[in-house]
PDB file of C-alpha atoms in Angstrom:
ATOM      1  CA  MET A   9    -186.124 274.960-176.174  1.00  0.00           C
ATOM      2  CA  PHE A  10    -185.623 278.566-177.203  1.00  0.00           C
ATOM      3  CA  HIS A  11    -188.929 280.433-177.105  1.00  0.00           C
ATOM      4  CA  PHE A  12    -188.998 284.173-176.589  1.00  0.00           C
ATOM      5  CA  VAL A  13    -191.910 286.581-176.480  1.00  0.00           C
ATOM      6  CA  ILE A  14    -190.529 289.973-177.493  1.00  0.00           C
ATOM      7  CA  ASP A  15    -193.799 291.871-177.199  1.00  0.00           C
ATOM      8  CA  ASP A  16    -197.536 291.449-177.767  1.00  0.00           C
ATOM      9  CA  GLU A  17    -196.906 291.170-181.489  1.00  0.00           C
ATOM     10  CA  LEU A  18    -193.532 289.453-182.005  1.00  0.00           C
ATOM     11  CA  VAL A  19    -192.552 285.948-180.851  1.00  0.00           C
ATOM     12  CA  LEU A  20    -189.484 283.839-181.641  1.00  0.00           C
ATOM     13  CA  LYS A  21    -189.996 280.096-181.475  1.00  0.00           C
ATOM     14  CA  PRO A  22    -188.218 276.984-182.706  1.00  0.00           C
ATOM     15  CA  LEU A  23    -189.075 275.659-186.116  1.00  0.00           C
ATOM     16  CA  ALA A  24    -191.312 272.602-186.369  1.00  0.00           C
ATOM     17  CA  VAL A  25    -191.970 270.375-189.382  1.00  0.00           C
ATOM     18  CA  GLU A  26    -195.655 271.317-189.392  1.00  0.00           C
ATOM     19  CA  GLN A  27    -194.602 274.910-190.210  1.00  0.00           C
ATOM     20  CA  ALA A  28    -193.118 273.933-193.585  1.00  0.00           C
ATOM     21  CA  ARG A  29    -196.135 275.047-195.617  1.00  0.00           C
ATOM     22  CA  ALA A  30    -196.342 278.441-193.869  1.00  0.00           C
ATOM     23  CA  LEU A  31    -192.624 278.944-194.462  1.00  0.00           C
ATOM     24  CA  LEU A  32    -192.917 278.026-198.146  1.00  0.00           C
ATOM     25  CA  THR A  33    -195.868 280.413-198.538  1.00  0.00           C
ATOM     26  CA  LEU A  34    -193.772 283.194-197.019  1.00  0.00           C
ATOM     27  CA  VAL A  35    -190.919 282.473-199.433  1.00  0.00           C
ATOM     28  CA  ASP A  36    -193.340 282.388-202.374  1.00  0.00           C
ATOM     29  CA  GLN A  37    -194.792 285.772-201.369  1.00  0.00           C
ATOM     30  CA  SER A  38    -191.308 287.330-201.281  1.00  0.00           C
ATOM     31  CA  ARG A  39    -189.491 285.157-203.814  1.00  0.00           C
ATOM     32  CA  GLU A  40    -188.391 287.930-206.199  1.00  0.00           C
ATOM     33  CA  ARG A  41    -186.939 290.065-203.437  1.00  0.00           C
ATOM     34  CA  LEU A  42    -185.357 287.144-201.543  1.00  0.00           C
ATOM     35  CA  ARG A  43    -183.689 285.641-204.611  1.00  0.00           C
ATOM     36  CA  LYS A  44    -181.745 288.854-205.036  1.00  0.00           C
ATOM     37  CA  TRP A  45    -179.826 288.130-201.802  1.00  0.00           C
ATOM     38  CA  LEU A  46    -180.217 284.438-200.922  1.00  0.00           C
ATOM     39  CA  PRO A  47    -178.692 281.664-203.075  1.00  0.00           C
ATOM     40  CA  TRP A  48    -181.127 278.916-201.994  1.00  0.00           C
ATOM     41  CA  VAL A  49    -184.409 280.588-202.977  1.00  0.00           C
ATOM     42  CA  ASP A  50    -184.655 279.191-206.521  1.00  0.00           C
ATOM     43  CA  ASN A  51    -184.120 275.649-205.200  1.00  0.00           C
ATOM     44  CA  VAL A  52    -186.984 275.831-202.690  1.00  0.00           C
ATOM     45  CA  THR A  53    -190.136 275.143-204.664  1.00  0.00           C
ATOM     46  CA  ASP A  54    -192.229 272.723-202.612  1.00  0.00           C
ATOM     47  CA  VAL A  55    -193.039 271.727-199.050  1.00  0.00           C
ATOM     48  CA  SER A  56    -190.525 268.862-199.067  1.00  0.00           C
ATOM     49  CA  HIS A  57    -187.670 271.382-199.457  1.00  0.00           C
ATOM     50  CA  MET A  58    -188.852 273.355-196.442  1.00  0.00           C
ATOM     51  CA  THR A  59    -189.413 270.176-194.460  1.00  0.00           C
ATOM     52  CA  ALA A  60    -185.810 269.140-195.157  1.00  0.00           C
ATOM     53  CA  PHE A  61    -184.550 272.586-194.110  1.00  0.00           C
ATOM     54  CA  ILE A  62    -186.517 272.455-190.858  1.00  0.00           C
ATOM     55  CA  LYS A  63    -185.271 268.933-190.070  1.00  0.00           C
ATOM     56  CA  THR A  64    -181.682 270.060-190.665  1.00  0.00           C
ATOM     57  CA  ALA A  65    -182.202 273.059-188.367  1.00  0.00           C
ATOM     58  CA  ILE A  66    -183.686 270.839-185.655  1.00  0.00           C
ATOM     59  CA  ARG A  67    -180.787 268.371-185.955  1.00  0.00           C
ATOM     60  CA  GLN A  68    -178.244 271.212-185.738  1.00  0.00           C
ATOM     61  CA  GLY A  69    -179.932 272.427-182.564  1.00  0.00           C
ATOM     62  CA  SER A  70    -179.950 268.986-180.995  1.00  0.00           C
ATOM     63  CA  ASP A  71    -176.233 268.622-181.808  1.00  0.00           C
ATOM     64  CA  ASN A  72    -175.569 271.906-179.927  1.00  0.00           C
ATOM     65  CA  GLY A  73    -174.307 273.463-183.134  1.00  0.00           C
ATOM     66  CA  GLY A  74    -176.698 276.390-183.243  1.00  0.00           C
ATOM     67  CA  PHE A  75    -180.379 276.870-183.684  1.00  0.00           C
ATOM     68  CA  THR A  76    -182.943 278.505-185.903  1.00  0.00           C
ATOM     69  CA  ALA A  77    -186.157 280.235-184.911  1.00  0.00           C
ATOM     70  CA  GLY A  78    -189.190 281.452-186.754  1.00  0.00           C
ATOM     71  CA  LEU A  79    -190.334 285.023-186.289  1.00  0.00           C
ATOM     72  CA  TRP A  80    -194.060 285.162-185.730  1.00  0.00           C
ATOM     73  CA  VAL A  81    -195.921 288.453-185.979  1.00  0.00           C
ATOM     74  CA  SER A  82    -199.470 288.381-184.648  1.00  0.00           C
ATOM     75  CA  GLY A  83    -199.559 284.632-185.230  1.00  0.00           C
ATOM     76  CA  GLN A  84    -198.193 284.768-188.798  1.00  0.00           C
ATOM     77  CA  MET A  85    -194.840 283.379-189.909  1.00  0.00           C
ATOM     78  CA  ALA A  86    -192.785 286.489-190.787  1.00  0.00           C
ATOM     79  CA  GLY A  87    -189.198 285.263-191.211  1.00  0.00           C
ATOM     80  CA  ILE A  88    -186.273 283.226-189.973  1.00  0.00           C
ATOM     81  CA  ILE A  89    -183.295 283.982-187.758  1.00  0.00           C
ATOM     82  CA  GLY A  90    -180.615 281.521-186.786  1.00  0.00           C
ATOM     83  CA  PHE A  91    -177.141 280.883-185.537  1.00  0.00           C
ATOM     84  CA  HIS A  92    -174.814 279.452-188.105  1.00  0.00           C
ATOM     85  CA  GLU A  93    -172.584 276.672-186.813  1.00  0.00           C
ATOM     86  CA  ILE A  94    -171.287 277.697-183.376  1.00  0.00           C
ATOM     87  CA  ASP A  95    -167.506 277.691-183.081  1.00  0.00           C
ATOM     88  CA  TRP A  96    -167.244 276.512-179.479  1.00  0.00           C
ATOM     89  CA  HIS A  97    -163.431 276.547-179.429  1.00  0.00           C
ATOM     90  CA  ASN A  98    -163.274 280.232-180.406  1.00  0.00           C
ATOM     91  CA  ARG A  99    -166.596 281.037-178.679  1.00  0.00           C
ATOM     92  CA  SER A 100    -168.071 282.718-181.740  1.00  0.00           C
ATOM     93  CA  VAL A 101    -171.117 282.446-183.967  1.00  0.00           C
ATOM     94  CA  GLY A 102    -172.636 284.056-187.028  1.00  0.00           C
ATOM     95  CA  ILE A 103    -176.260 285.128-187.286  1.00  0.00           C
ATOM     96  CA  GLY A 104    -178.271 284.777-190.470  1.00  0.00           C
ATOM     97  CA  TYR A 105    -181.775 286.098-191.088  1.00  0.00           C
ATOM     98  CA  TRP A 106    -184.430 286.929-193.632  1.00  0.00           C
ATOM     99  CA  LEU A 107    -187.828 288.526-193.418  1.00  0.00           C
ATOM    100  CA  GLY A 108    -190.905 288.300-195.601  1.00  0.00           C
ATOM    101  CA  GLU A 109    -191.343 291.418-197.708  1.00  0.00           C
ATOM    102  CA  SER A 110    -194.659 292.435-196.149  1.00  0.00           C
ATOM    103  CA  PHE A 111    -193.056 292.472-192.676  1.00  0.00           C
ATOM    104  CA  GLU A 112    -190.139 294.766-193.496  1.00  0.00           C
ATOM    105  CA  GLY A 113    -189.707 298.205-192.018  1.00  0.00           C
ATOM    106  CA  ASN A 114    -191.224 297.536-188.599  1.00  0.00           C
ATOM    107  CA  GLY A 115    -188.080 296.736-186.599  1.00  0.00           C
ATOM    108  CA  TYR A 116    -188.967 293.061-186.197  1.00  0.00           C
ATOM    109  CA  MET A 117    -185.610 291.711-187.339  1.00  0.00           C
ATOM    110  CA  THR A 118    -183.639 294.241-185.296  1.00  0.00           C
ATOM    111  CA  SER A 119    -185.582 293.139-182.199  1.00  0.00           C
ATOM    112  CA  ALA A 120    -185.015 289.469-183.027  1.00  0.00           C
ATOM    113  CA  CYS A 121    -181.283 290.031-183.568  1.00  0.00           C
ATOM    114  CA  ARG A 122    -181.035 291.826-180.230  1.00  0.00           C
ATOM    115  CA  VAL A 123    -182.535 288.761-178.507  1.00  0.00           C
ATOM    116  CA  PHE A 124    -180.167 286.391-180.349  1.00  0.00           C
ATOM    117  CA  ILE A 125    -177.139 288.560-179.530  1.00  0.00           C
ATOM    118  CA  ASP A 126    -178.123 288.699-175.853  1.00  0.00           C
ATOM    119  CA  HIS A 127    -178.567 284.941-175.854  1.00  0.00           C
ATOM    120  CA  ALA A 128    -175.199 284.295-177.536  1.00  0.00           C
ATOM    121  CA  LEU A 129    -173.056 286.744-175.592  1.00  0.00           C
ATOM    122  CA  LEU A 130    -174.747 286.837-172.196  1.00  0.00           C
ATOM    123  CA  GLU A 131    -176.397 283.432-171.772  1.00  0.00           C
ATOM    124  CA  MET A 132    -174.248 281.107-173.903  1.00  0.00           C
ATOM    125  CA  ASP A 133    -171.092 282.984-172.843  1.00  0.00           C
ATOM    126  CA  LEU A 134    -169.800 283.316-176.404  1.00  0.00           C
ATOM    127  CA  ASN A 135    -167.276 286.069-177.087  1.00  0.00           C
ATOM    128  CA  ARG A 136    -168.146 287.141-180.617  1.00  0.00           C
ATOM    129  CA  VAL A 137    -171.144 287.459-182.917  1.00  0.00           C
ATOM    130  CA  GLU A 138    -170.709 288.067-186.612  1.00  0.00           C
ATOM    131  CA  ILE A 139    -173.190 289.169-189.251  1.00  0.00           C
ATOM    132  CA  ARG A 140    -172.340 289.057-192.944  1.00  0.00           C
ATOM    133  CA  CYS A 141    -174.483 290.789-195.554  1.00  0.00           C
ATOM    134  CA  ALA A 142    -174.124 291.464-199.255  1.00  0.00           C
ATOM    135  CA  THR A 143    -172.686 294.969-199.550  1.00  0.00           C
ATOM    136  CA  GLY A 144    -175.621 296.024-201.732  1.00  0.00           C
ATOM    137  CA  ASN A 145    -178.274 294.768-199.313  1.00  0.00           C
ATOM    138  CA  ALA A 146    -178.984 298.020-197.472  1.00  0.00           C
ATOM    139  CA  SER A 147    -181.876 296.568-195.438  1.00  0.00           C
ATOM    140  CA  SER A 148    -179.779 293.711-194.037  1.00  0.00           C
ATOM    141  CA  ARG A 149    -176.786 295.941-193.413  1.00  0.00           C
ATOM    142  CA  ALA A 150    -178.891 298.444-191.487  1.00  0.00           C
ATOM    143  CA  ILE A 151    -179.526 295.875-188.743  1.00  0.00           C
ATOM    144  CA  PRO A 152    -175.953 295.358-187.472  1.00  0.00           C
ATOM    145  CA  GLU A 153    -175.274 299.056-187.987  1.00  0.00           C
ATOM    146  CA  ARG A 154    -178.336 299.985-185.912  1.00  0.00           C
ATOM    147  CA  LEU A 155    -177.210 297.555-183.176  1.00  0.00           C
ATOM    148  CA  GLY A 156    -173.715 299.053-182.927  1.00  0.00           C
ATOM    149  CA  PHE A 157    -171.713 296.342-184.683  1.00  0.00           C
ATOM    150  CA  VAL A 158    -168.298 297.243-186.075  1.00  0.00           C
ATOM    151  CA  LEU A 159    -167.813 296.967-189.839  1.00  0.00           C
ATOM    152  CA  GLU A 160    -164.636 294.891-189.905  1.00  0.00           C
ATOM    153  CA  GLY A 161    -164.154 294.627-193.633  1.00  0.00           C
ATOM    154  CA  VAL A 162    -165.432 293.430-196.963  1.00  0.00           C
ATOM    155  CA  ILE A 163    -164.884 289.977-198.427  1.00  0.00           C
ATOM    156  CA  ARG A 164    -164.791 290.188-202.192  1.00  0.00           C
ATOM    157  CA  GLU A 165    -167.024 287.891-204.242  1.00  0.00           C
ATOM    158  CA  ALA A 166    -167.942 285.964-201.109  1.00  0.00           C
ATOM    159  CA  GLU A 167    -171.196 284.474-202.354  1.00  0.00           C
ATOM    160  CA  LYS A 168    -172.556 283.323-205.699  1.00  0.00           C
ATOM    161  CA  LEU A 169    -176.139 284.365-206.339  1.00  0.00           C
ATOM    162  CA  PRO A 170    -178.237 283.642-209.439  1.00  0.00           C
ATOM    163  CA  TYR A 171    -177.014 286.832-211.144  1.00  0.00           C
ATOM    164  CA  GLY A 172    -173.349 286.609-210.115  1.00  0.00           C
ATOM    165  CA  TYR A 173    -171.028 287.073-207.167  1.00  0.00           C
ATOM    166  CA  VAL A 174    -171.575 289.603-204.382  1.00  0.00           C
ATOM    167  CA  ASN A 175    -169.202 291.055-201.845  1.00  0.00           C
ATOM    168  CA  HIS A 176    -169.961 290.601-198.150  1.00  0.00           C
ATOM    169  CA  ALA A 177    -169.698 293.269-195.485  1.00  0.00           C
ATOM    170  CA  VAL A 178    -168.508 291.617-192.268  1.00  0.00           C
ATOM    171  CA  TYR A 179    -169.796 293.062-189.007  1.00  0.00           C
ATOM    172  CA  GLY A 180    -168.617 291.951-185.568  1.00  0.00           C
ATOM    173  CA  MET A 181    -169.709 292.426-181.982  1.00  0.00           C
ATOM    174  CA  LEU A 182    -167.660 291.341-178.970  1.00  0.00           C
ATOM    175  CA  ARG A 183    -169.155 290.452-175.604  1.00  0.00           C
ATOM    176  CA  SER A 184    -167.256 293.318-173.921  1.00  0.00           C
ATOM    177  CA  GLU A 185    -168.695 295.800-176.448  1.00  0.00           C
ATOM    178  CA  TRP A 186    -172.236 294.462-176.167  1.00  0.00           C
ATOM    179  CA  LYS A 187    -172.191 294.764-172.383  1.00  0.00           C
ATOM    180  CA  LEU A 188    -171.300 298.455-172.740  1.00  0.00           C
ATOM    181  CA  LEU A 189    -174.130 299.010-175.227  1.00  0.00           C
ATOM    182  CA  ARG A 190    -176.755 297.297-173.040  1.00  0.00           C
TER     183      ARG A 190
END
């Protein structure tokens, strides 16, 4: 099981069903900000929705298709980071993440992404990691930019959100590039 202590404050650990209420509380506390960038937020309104999400994430991990971890800051659920479906044939994966509003601006997600990138490219021997963000989401875009990812392009109207379609910036990192940056 993936469990990683980043420092005295920040820990990444697998999701568990008993964390559903804490996760829902975090979404509720940041709902207005999250709904601006994440299409699922308005459909997650009770613990059963979070329980279903966690069960799906656990099943994906057990099928070797990727995994999702909770970010815990000083014992509090702070956000989620996960691998989207791993493409084993092409040895690539996408990373998705979100952070509760009160935890932003402290470098937590950048640290978590660094751990996930190391794990994907150095331990799982994948060749490519991709991060896609809405072009208007400056906070999310800052993470791959800070980590040295290459902006490979923009996909127009890539995702439908409650207020309309958004373009996605596509960032990529290759194993050979990451090794030079480490």
